[in-house]
Each structure stands twice: as C-alpha cells, then as structure tokens.
Amino acid sequence: MSLRNCLRKTHLQKTHRAVVNNFFQCRFYAASAKPATPAQKPTVQPKSSCPADTVLPGLNYLKNQPPVLALPDEEYPPWLWTVLLPKELEDDGPGGRKERMERRKENKQRIRERNFMSTQ
Amino acid sequence: MSKTAKAKDQVVRLLISAGKAAPTPPVGPALGARGVKSMDFCKEFNARTAHIESGVPTPTLITIRPDRTFSFITKTPPTSYLLKKVAGIDKGPAKPGHEILATISLKHVHEIAKIKATDDHMSHLSLENIARMVVGTARTVGIQVVP
C-alpha cells in the first residue's frame, strides 16, 4: 500500500511534466538563423616538405627521359594530402560497405589476438 | 609458378635487368628446363627493353606453350626498387617495419604511383589507392613518408 503511494506521482511532479510537455509543444522562432554550413571535412592545407622543382632521382627509368621534377603543391590532387591518414569510409547505413569493412577489420584483429594468445 | 601438366602453358616469373638478359644463372636454366632457347628469349627481351635504362630490374612474365613457343610481358620496375632509388638508399632495413633509413615526400609517392598506374594489373585501381599501396611498401623498405 505504502509502496504504491510512493510510486504514485505527486502533484508537483505531474505539473512539472505537464509544463515540460507543453514546452515542447510550443513553437519558437529562432532569433537568428545560423548560416547553413555543410559538414566539411577539415580542409588539409597542402604544405609539402618538398619544394617545387626538386629533382626526383631514379624515376626517369626510360632512356632519354628528362629528370622528373616536383610540381608546386597546388598542382597535386587534394586526396594526396590525406593518403597518410586512415581511409574514411562513407556511412552507407545498416547494410552498407562501411559496416562490412569494419566488421572484417574487427574479425581480423580478433583472429590476430586469438593467435597471439595461443602462443602465450 | 610453373604447372606440371603437359597440355597446359607454363608460366615463369623472372626479374631481369633491362637490356642485360642472357646471364646463365637466372635466365638460362629457368627457361632451358622448359625447352625454350634462352638466346631467342634474350634477344627479344633486350629488343623490347631497349627503351628502358640499362640495368633497371624488370619483372617479366613468360608464358611457355606446350609446343615450346613463348610469349612474355614486361611490367614496371618493382615499387621497392623505385622507392630505394628515390630515397637514395641501396639496401632495405635489417628489420623491415622497425627501422627508418630515409624520408620521402608525398610528391615522390605521387610520381611513383603514376609510374605503377601504367601497369595492366593496376588498371582497375584509382591513383589514390595505388598511392596508398606505395606508402605501405615504403614502410617495409624503411622509408618514412611525410607530407
């Protein structure tokens, strides 16, 4: 009996709930709309340790080929600067490629750990 | 990787210096054992690699048909060779993956990837993926890649 009394909501709790629900049913007008910025990957500023017009030795392996020179940073494709970072896969949803790749990665890691533990 | 069945083509993979075929140890026994006249192969190989600088290791895939005629394909130099040339090192590390012998820029990687992309067996890969493969190879050769 007393337990049920405890579980029954007090008047204060009910009014609070009503206020909160009402709050979410009210409409608000934003004071100022934020400029809609699409979610951008952090743009990597190309800043190569290799200045333009450096000779790249050994890459002119054909006869009578002029020496290969490094170009200025801007002339290289943007993906080049992210090649050292792990590859970011697009989120395809539940059955998508990203989930499959991550699952394979986890499985491989699990096998590696299991093999290692079997040697311990 | 040679197959032993008589009716099938045999495939021989060799790494030969461009323009310098016909040394007995690598080429001679490998082909002679399968019934191919090594002099014929060497002449044709040297003719086909005449446009390549002498001495550059060239992977070749030789297909030997049951009637002892052959055909071969040449590919771009090995990535590890190109990396070592670009970095200026001669030999790889004693412990691959644990030592760093030289440093390379991403621009070098891009140029190497461009060379490798001309290969037939890389034709389905994007240049970005080939560049990632080159970076992976650089790790085993003891070369650090920096932007």
Coordinates of C-alpha atoms in Angstrom, one line a residue:
Chain A
M1 CA 0.0 0.0 0.0
S2 CA 2.6 2.5 1.1
L3 CA 4.8 1.4 -1.8
R4 CA 2.1 2.2 -4.3
N5 CA 1.7 5.6 -2.7
C6 CA 5.3 6.2 -3.1
L7 CA 5.2 5.2 -6.8
R8 CA 2.2 7.4 -7.5
K9 CA 3.4 10.7 -8.8
T10 CA 3.0 13.7 -6.6
H11 CA 1.0 16.7 -7.9
L12 CA 4.2 18.7 -8.2
Q13 CA 5.8 16.0 -10.4
K14 CA 2.6 15.9 -12.6
T15 CA 2.5 19.6 -13.1
H16 CA 6.2 19.7 -13.9
R17 CA 5.7 17.0 -16.5
A18 CA 2.8 19.0 -18.0
V19 CA 4.9 22.1 -18.2
V20 CA 7.7 20.3 -19.8
N21 CA 5.4 18.6 -22.4
N22 CA 3.8 22.0 -23.1
F23 CA 7.2 23.5 -23.6
F24 CA 7.9 21.0 -26.4
Q25 CA 4.6 21.7 -28.0
C26 CA 5.1 25.4 -28.1
R27 CA 6.6 26.8 -31.2
F28 CA 9.6 29.1 -31.2
Y29 CA 11.1 31.4 -33.8
A30 CA 14.8 31.4 -34.0
A31 CA 16.3 34.8 -33.2
S32 CA 18.8 34.5 -35.9
A33 CA 19.2 31.5 -38.3
K34 CA 22.8 30.1 -38.3
P35 CA 24.3 30.1 -41.8
A36 CA 23.8 26.6 -43.0
T37 CA 27.3 25.2 -43.4
P38 CA 27.5 21.7 -44.8
A39 CA 29.5 19.4 -42.7
Q40 CA 33.0 19.7 -44.1
K41 CA 36.0 17.5 -43.6
P42 CA 38.8 19.6 -42.2
T43 CA 40.4 21.0 -45.3
V44 CA 44.1 20.0 -45.2
Q45 CA 46.3 22.8 -46.2
P46 CA 48.9 21.4 -48.5
K47 CA 52.3 22.3 -47.2
S48 CA 54.8 19.9 -48.6
S49 CA 58.3 19.4 -47.2
C50 CA 59.4 19.0 -50.8
P51 CA 59.6 22.4 -52.6
A52 CA 58.6 22.7 -56.2
D53 CA 61.2 21.9 -58.9
T54 CA 63.1 19.4 -56.8
V55 CA 64.6 16.7 -58.9
L56 CA 63.1 13.3 -58.0
P57 CA 66.0 10.9 -58.8
G58 CA 65.6 7.5 -60.3
L59 CA 62.1 7.9 -61.6
N60 CA 63.3 8.6 -65.2
Y61 CA 64.0 5.0 -65.8
L62 CA 63.3 5.2 -69.5
K63 CA 66.2 6.2 -71.8
N64 CA 66.4 9.8 -72.7
Q65 CA 63.7 10.7 -70.3
P66 CA 64.1 14.2 -68.7
P67 CA 64.5 14.2 -64.9
V68 CA 61.2 14.2 -63.0
L69 CA 60.6 17.4 -61.1
A70 CA 58.3 18.0 -58.2
L71 CA 55.5 20.3 -59.0
P72 CA 54.1 23.1 -56.8
D73 CA 51.7 22.0 -54.0
E74 CA 48.6 23.2 -55.8
E75 CA 49.1 21.0 -58.8
Y76 CA 48.7 17.8 -56.9
P77 CA 45.3 16.3 -56.4
P78 CA 43.7 17.0 -53.0
W79 CA 43.5 13.4 -51.9
L80 CA 47.2 13.1 -51.9
W81 CA 47.5 15.0 -48.7
T82 CA 45.2 12.6 -46.9
V83 CA 46.9 9.4 -48.1
L84 CA 48.9 9.0 -44.9
L85 CA 45.7 9.2 -42.8
P86 CA 43.5 6.1 -42.4
K87 CA 40.8 5.9 -45.1
E88 CA 37.4 7.4 -44.1
L89 CA 34.5 5.4 -45.5
E90 CA 31.2 7.0 -46.3
D91 CA 28.4 5.9 -44.0
D92 CA 26.0 3.8 -46.1
G93 CA 23.6 2.8 -43.4
P94 CA 22.9 -0.7 -41.9
G95 CA 23.9 -2.9 -44.7
G96 CA 26.5 -0.7 -46.3
R97 CA 30.1 -1.1 -47.3
K98 CA 31.4 0.7 -44.2
E99 CA 29.8 -1.7 -41.9
R100 CA 31.2 -4.7 -43.8
M101 CA 34.7 -3.3 -43.9
E102 CA 34.7 -2.5 -40.2
R103 CA 33.4 -5.9 -39.4
R104 CA 36.1 -7.6 -41.4
K105 CA 38.7 -5.4 -39.7
E106 CA 37.4 -6.5 -36.3
N107 CA 37.3 -10.1 -37.3
K108 CA 40.9 -10.0 -38.5
Q109 CA 42.0 -8.2 -35.3
R110 CA 40.2 -10.9 -33.2
I111 CA 42.0 -13.7 -35.1
R112 CA 45.3 -12.0 -34.6
E113 CA 44.7 -11.6 -30.9
R114 CA 43.5 -15.2 -30.6
N115 CA 46.6 -16.5 -32.4
F116 CA 48.8 -14.4 -30.2
M117 CA 47.1 -15.6 -27.1
S118 CA 47.5 -19.2 -28.1
T119 CA 51.3 -18.7 -28.1
Q120 CA 51.2 -17.4 -24.5
Chain B
M1 CA 54.8 -20.6 -60.8
S2 CA 55.0 -23.5 -63.3
K3 CA 52.4 -26.1 -63.8
T4 CA 53.5 -29.6 -64.4
A5 CA 50.6 -30.8 -66.7
K6 CA 51.8 -31.3 -70.3
A7 CA 48.9 -29.8 -72.1
K8 CA 49.0 -26.5 -70.2
D9 CA 51.0 -23.4 -70.6
Q10 CA 53.9 -22.9 -68.2
V11 CA 54.3 -19.6 -66.6
V12 CA 57.7 -18.3 -65.4
R13 CA 58.2 -15.2 -63.4
L14 CA 61.6 -13.6 -63.6
L15 CA 63.2 -10.4 -62.5
I16 CA 65.7 -9.4 -65.3
S17 CA 67.8 -6.3 -65.7
A18 CA 66.6 -4.4 -68.7
G19 CA 68.8 -4.8 -71.7
K20 CA 71.0 -7.3 -69.9
A21 CA 69.4 -10.7 -70.5
A22 CA 71.3 -14.0 -71.1
P23 CA 73.3 -14.5 -67.9
T24 CA 73.3 -18.1 -67.3
P25 CA 72.2 -18.3 -63.6
P26 CA 68.9 -16.6 -63.6
V27 CA 67.5 -16.9 -67.1
G28 CA 69.3 -19.8 -68.7
P29 CA 68.3 -22.8 -66.5
A30 CA 64.8 -21.4 -65.8
L31 CA 63.9 -21.3 -69.5
G32 CA 66.1 -24.1 -70.7
A33 CA 64.5 -26.5 -68.3
R34 CA 61.2 -25.8 -70.0
G35 CA 62.6 -26.3 -73.5
V36 CA 63.0 -22.6 -74.6
K37 CA 66.1 -21.5 -76.4
S38 CA 67.4 -18.8 -74.0
M39 CA 69.2 -16.9 -76.7
D40 CA 66.0 -16.3 -78.6
F41 CA 64.3 -15.1 -75.5
C42 CA 67.2 -12.8 -74.6
K43 CA 67.4 -11.2 -78.0
E44 CA 63.7 -10.5 -77.9
F45 CA 63.8 -9.3 -74.4
N46 CA 66.7 -6.9 -75.0
A47 CA 64.9 -5.6 -78.0
R48 CA 61.8 -4.9 -76.1
T49 CA 63.5 -3.3 -73.2
A50 CA 65.7 -1.1 -75.3
H51 CA 63.8 2.0 -74.3
I52 CA 64.4 1.3 -70.6
E53 CA 67.6 2.4 -68.9
S54 CA 70.1 -0.4 -68.8
G55 CA 70.2 -2.3 -65.6
V56 CA 66.7 -1.5 -64.2
P57 CA 65.1 -4.7 -62.9
T58 CA 62.1 -5.6 -65.0
P59 CA 59.7 -8.2 -63.8
T60 CA 58.7 -10.4 -66.7
L61 CA 56.0 -13.0 -67.0
I62 CA 56.9 -15.6 -69.6
T63 CA 54.2 -18.0 -70.9
I64 CA 55.6 -21.1 -72.5
R65 CA 53.2 -23.1 -74.6
P66 CA 53.3 -26.9 -75.0
D67 CA 54.9 -26.5 -78.5
R68 CA 57.8 -24.7 -76.8
T69 CA 57.0 -21.3 -78.2
F70 CA 56.8 -18.5 -75.7
S71 CA 55.5 -15.0 -75.2
F72 CA 56.2 -12.6 -72.4
I73 CA 55.0 -9.5 -70.8
T74 CA 57.2 -6.9 -69.1
K75 CA 56.0 -4.8 -66.2
T76 CA 57.1 -1.6 -64.5
P77 CA 60.0 -1.9 -62.1
P78 CA 59.3 -3.1 -58.6
T79 CA 57.9 -0.5 -56.2
S80 CA 60.6 -1.2 -53.7
Y81 CA 63.3 -0.6 -56.3
L82 CA 61.7 2.8 -57.3
L83 CA 61.4 3.8 -53.6
K84 CA 65.0 3.0 -52.9
K85 CA 66.2 4.9 -55.9
V86 CA 64.2 7.9 -55.0
A87 CA 65.3 7.9 -51.4
G88 CA 68.9 7.2 -52.4
I89 CA 69.3 4.1 -50.3
D90 CA 70.9 0.9 -51.5
K91 CA 69.6 -1.8 -49.2
G92 CA 66.5 -2.1 -47.2
P93 CA 66.5 -2.3 -43.4
A94 CA 67.6 -5.3 -41.5
K95 CA 64.3 -5.3 -39.6
P96 CA 61.6 -4.3 -42.0
G97 CA 58.9 -2.1 -40.4
H98 CA 61.1 -1.3 -37.4
E99 CA 63.8 0.9 -38.9
I100 CA 63.7 4.2 -40.8
L101 CA 66.5 4.7 -43.2
A102 CA 65.3 7.7 -45.3
T103 CA 62.5 10.1 -45.7
I104 CA 60.4 10.8 -48.7
S105 CA 57.7 13.3 -49.6
L106 CA 54.2 12.6 -50.7
K107 CA 55.1 14.2 -54.1
H108 CA 57.6 11.3 -54.6
V109 CA 54.8 8.9 -53.8
H110 CA 52.6 10.5 -56.3
E111 CA 55.1 10.2 -59.1
I112 CA 55.9 6.6 -58.2
A113 CA 52.2 5.8 -58.2
K114 CA 51.9 7.4 -61.6
I115 CA 54.5 5.0 -63.0
K116 CA 52.9 2.0 -61.4
A117 CA 49.5 3.0 -62.7
T118 CA 50.7 2.3 -66.3
D119 CA 50.7 -1.4 -65.5
D120 CA 47.9 -3.6 -66.8
H121 CA 47.3 -5.3 -63.5
M122 CA 46.8 -1.9 -61.8
S123 CA 44.3 -0.6 -64.3
H124 CA 41.3 -1.1 -62.1
L125 CA 42.7 0.8 -59.2
S126 CA 42.4 4.5 -58.6
L127 CA 45.6 6.6 -58.3
E128 CA 44.7 7.2 -54.7
N129 CA 44.7 3.5 -53.9
I130 CA 47.9 2.9 -55.7
A131 CA 49.5 5.8 -53.7
R132 CA 48.3 4.1 -50.5
M133 CA 49.9 0.8 -51.7
V134 CA 53.2 2.7 -52.3
V135 CA 53.1 4.1 -48.8
G136 CA 52.6 0.6 -47.5
T137 CA 55.6 -0.6 -49.4
A138 CA 57.7 2.3 -48.2
R139 CA 57.2 1.1 -44.7
T140 CA 58.7 -2.3 -45.4
V141 CA 61.7 -0.7 -47.2
G142 CA 62.4 1.5 -44.2
I143 CA 61.3 4.8 -45.8
Q144 CA 59.2 7.3 -43.9
V145 CA 56.7 9.3 -45.8
V146 CA 56.0 12.9 -44.8
P147 CA 53.7 15.4 -46.5

